[in-house]
XYZ file of C-alpha atoms in Angstrom:
200
model
C 15.358 -18.073 -4.426
C 17.827 -20.817 -5.242
C 16.913 -22.856 -2.099
C 13.168 -23.531 -1.666
C 13.696 -23.455 2.136
C 14.887 -19.853 2.033
C 12.585 -17.154 3.220
C 12.291 -13.980 1.097
C 12.474 -10.837 3.213
C 10.133 -8.166 1.760
C 10.179 -4.578 3.056
C 6.875 -2.898 2.501
C 5.769 0.689 2.778
C 3.056 2.957 1.256
C 3.198 6.655 0.164
C -0.181 8.311 0.362
C -0.567 10.981 -2.462
C -4.143 12.033 -2.285
C -7.510 11.150 -0.803
C -9.863 11.504 -3.901
C -13.168 10.500 -2.470
C -14.915 9.379 0.790
C -18.176 7.748 -0.276
C -20.373 7.339 2.560
C -23.147 5.755 0.654
C -20.984 3.164 -1.063
C -18.785 2.736 2.115
C -15.609 3.280 0.168
C -12.387 5.224 0.113
C -10.612 6.206 -3.011
C -7.037 7.385 -2.939
C -3.825 7.665 -4.962
C -0.901 5.392 -3.465
C 2.724 4.509 -4.108
C 3.607 1.111 -2.912
C 7.227 0.739 -1.746
C 8.657 -2.934 -2.023
C 12.327 -3.961 -1.482
C 13.679 -7.490 -1.447
C 16.744 -9.455 -2.746
C 16.698 -11.786 -5.851
C 19.922 -14.042 -5.955
C 19.295 -14.574 -9.706
C 19.573 -10.919 -10.398
C 23.022 -10.266 -8.800
C 26.249 -9.794 -10.838
C 29.878 -9.647 -10.266
C 31.690 -6.301 -10.783
C 35.208 -7.641 -10.388
C 35.915 -8.078 -14.127
C 36.941 -4.387 -14.419
C 33.525 -3.093 -15.633
C 31.559 -1.393 -12.932
C 27.831 -1.582 -13.241
C 26.025 -0.609 -10.071
C 22.436 -0.850 -11.114
C 20.082 -1.518 -13.873
C 16.380 -0.985 -14.811
C 14.258 -3.863 -15.797
C 10.562 -4.315 -16.727
C 8.547 -5.388 -13.721
C 6.854 -8.092 -15.792
C 10.175 -9.704 -16.684
C 11.100 -10.784 -13.080
C 9.547 -12.354 -10.008
C 7.540 -9.948 -7.970
C 6.038 -10.413 -4.368
C 2.206 -11.012 -4.700
C 1.168 -8.310 -2.318
C -2.553 -7.488 -2.625
C -4.951 -5.215 -0.844
C -7.397 -7.637 0.682
C -10.212 -5.080 1.032
C -9.805 -3.641 -2.467
C -12.844 -2.937 -4.595
C -11.059 -1.497 -7.570
C -7.393 -0.744 -8.666
C -6.085 1.347 -11.432
C -2.432 1.316 -12.564
C -1.130 4.853 -13.011
C 2.189 3.866 -14.803
C 2.266 3.333 -18.431
C 5.565 1.227 -18.062
C 6.159 -0.530 -14.794
C 9.963 -0.790 -14.029
C 12.209 -2.096 -11.062
C 15.744 -0.976 -9.980
C 18.177 -3.723 -9.576
C 21.575 -3.282 -7.901
C 24.515 -5.600 -8.400
C 23.960 -7.477 -5.083
C 20.458 -8.567 -6.166
C 18.583 -5.958 -4.285
C 15.265 -4.966 -6.020
C 13.231 -1.741 -5.542
C 9.760 -1.711 -6.994
C 7.364 1.389 -6.595
C 4.152 0.774 -8.357
C 1.656 3.637 -8.490
C -2.161 3.002 -8.105
C -5.519 4.664 -7.817
C -7.242 2.300 -5.352
C -10.890 2.214 -4.107
C -11.171 0.142 -0.919
C -13.984 -1.027 1.301
C -14.418 1.148 4.502
C -17.221 0.777 7.178
C -18.267 4.296 8.121
C -20.279 5.746 10.948
C -22.105 9.194 10.411
C -23.839 9.332 13.764
C -21.777 12.393 14.509
C -22.414 14.086 11.263
C -21.287 16.874 10.239
C -18.499 16.529 12.882
C -17.771 12.933 12.185
C -14.323 11.140 11.993
C -13.878 8.087 9.808
C -11.025 5.476 10.134
C -10.530 3.370 6.988
C -8.186 0.265 7.066
C -6.105 -0.909 4.230
C -4.872 -4.490 4.794
C -1.959 -5.649 2.457
C -0.570 -9.168 2.350
C 0.614 -12.034 0.153
C -2.091 -13.991 -1.744
C -0.215 -17.370 -1.639
C 2.846 -17.241 0.523
C 2.869 -17.742 4.295
C 5.212 -16.162 6.591
C 7.793 -18.986 6.250
C 8.124 -18.337 2.632
C 7.838 -14.483 2.554
C 8.624 -12.438 5.572
C 6.800 -9.192 5.127
C 8.025 -6.324 7.249
C 6.936 -2.667 7.581
C 9.357 0.018 6.791
C 7.918 2.565 9.141
C 5.104 3.080 11.731
C 2.936 4.986 9.273
C 2.357 5.881 5.617
C 4.755 8.318 4.072
C 2.925 11.547 3.940
C 5.661 13.935 2.705
C 4.044 14.527 -0.685
C 0.426 14.368 0.441
C -2.048 16.697 -1.186
C -4.889 17.892 1.201
C -8.619 16.993 0.349
C -10.838 19.954 0.322
C -13.628 18.014 2.495
C -11.586 15.880 4.945
C -8.508 16.578 7.039
C -6.070 13.701 7.330
C -5.369 13.075 10.980
C -3.079 10.085 10.748
C -2.250 6.977 8.627
C -0.558 4.573 11.055
C 0.588 1.133 10.154
C 1.102 -2.177 11.862
C 2.528 -5.611 11.066
C 0.077 -8.457 11.988
C 0.724 -12.159 12.441
C -2.073 -14.711 12.387
C -1.723 -18.431 13.127
C -4.783 -20.692 12.333
C -5.622 -23.863 14.223
C -5.268 -25.920 11.096
C -1.813 -24.782 10.056
C 1.511 -24.350 11.928
C 2.906 -21.614 9.680
C 2.166 -17.906 10.370
C 0.378 -15.580 7.880
C 1.474 -12.003 7.794
C -0.194 -8.788 6.691
C 0.417 -4.977 6.844
C -2.528 -2.856 8.118
C -2.874 0.807 7.644
C -5.410 2.996 9.502
C -6.264 6.163 7.683
C -8.144 8.400 10.070
C -9.997 11.345 8.434
C -12.067 14.228 10.027
C -14.698 15.971 8.016
C -14.079 19.744 7.392
C -17.004 21.703 8.828
C -17.715 25.236 7.611
C -16.828 28.029 10.037
C -19.706 28.481 12.467
C -21.060 24.955 11.754
C -24.066 24.226 9.559
C -26.951 26.754 9.709
C -30.502 25.605 9.785
C -32.595 27.399 7.082
C -35.847 28.909 8.312
C -38.901 29.372 6.146
C -39.485 32.836 4.734
C -42.554 34.577 5.703
């Protein structure tokens, strides 16, 4: 921004494409996600009044400022795009949709196995900016599931989202994060699990 006192408004959402693995032993969840970020960059706007109309352009993501949104409980991340780009419109609006394969930490309870349900939280937020510098808002009340591909072992029950604000005793500024709770239910074979008996 041109004025250091200006807050950058960042709209944030997540599209869940696929749950690849629920690892009970390692307490982790691996999935494919598209992050959806939108904000305005004053330095990337232009004037269309000179007779030439150019509504939008594509730029390499590495060439512009990007919100430093990270998954706080991430164990591993793999970039799925060979060339990361953003779409910029004439008013400076920027849309960035990176695609990742992410493994995240998830505390699981198997006391009800094989009829267990697991809830894994994904918490996203800025690594260095507080809420007065970057206003992170949620675009919807859940992940986008329109293109979700079902997992053969787990049913997806819900993937709700919530914006959280934390103020620490040491500091007056708020710190913002977006949390998603992915709720899964184990698929149990019809008739449940049979107990094998010894042959005579």
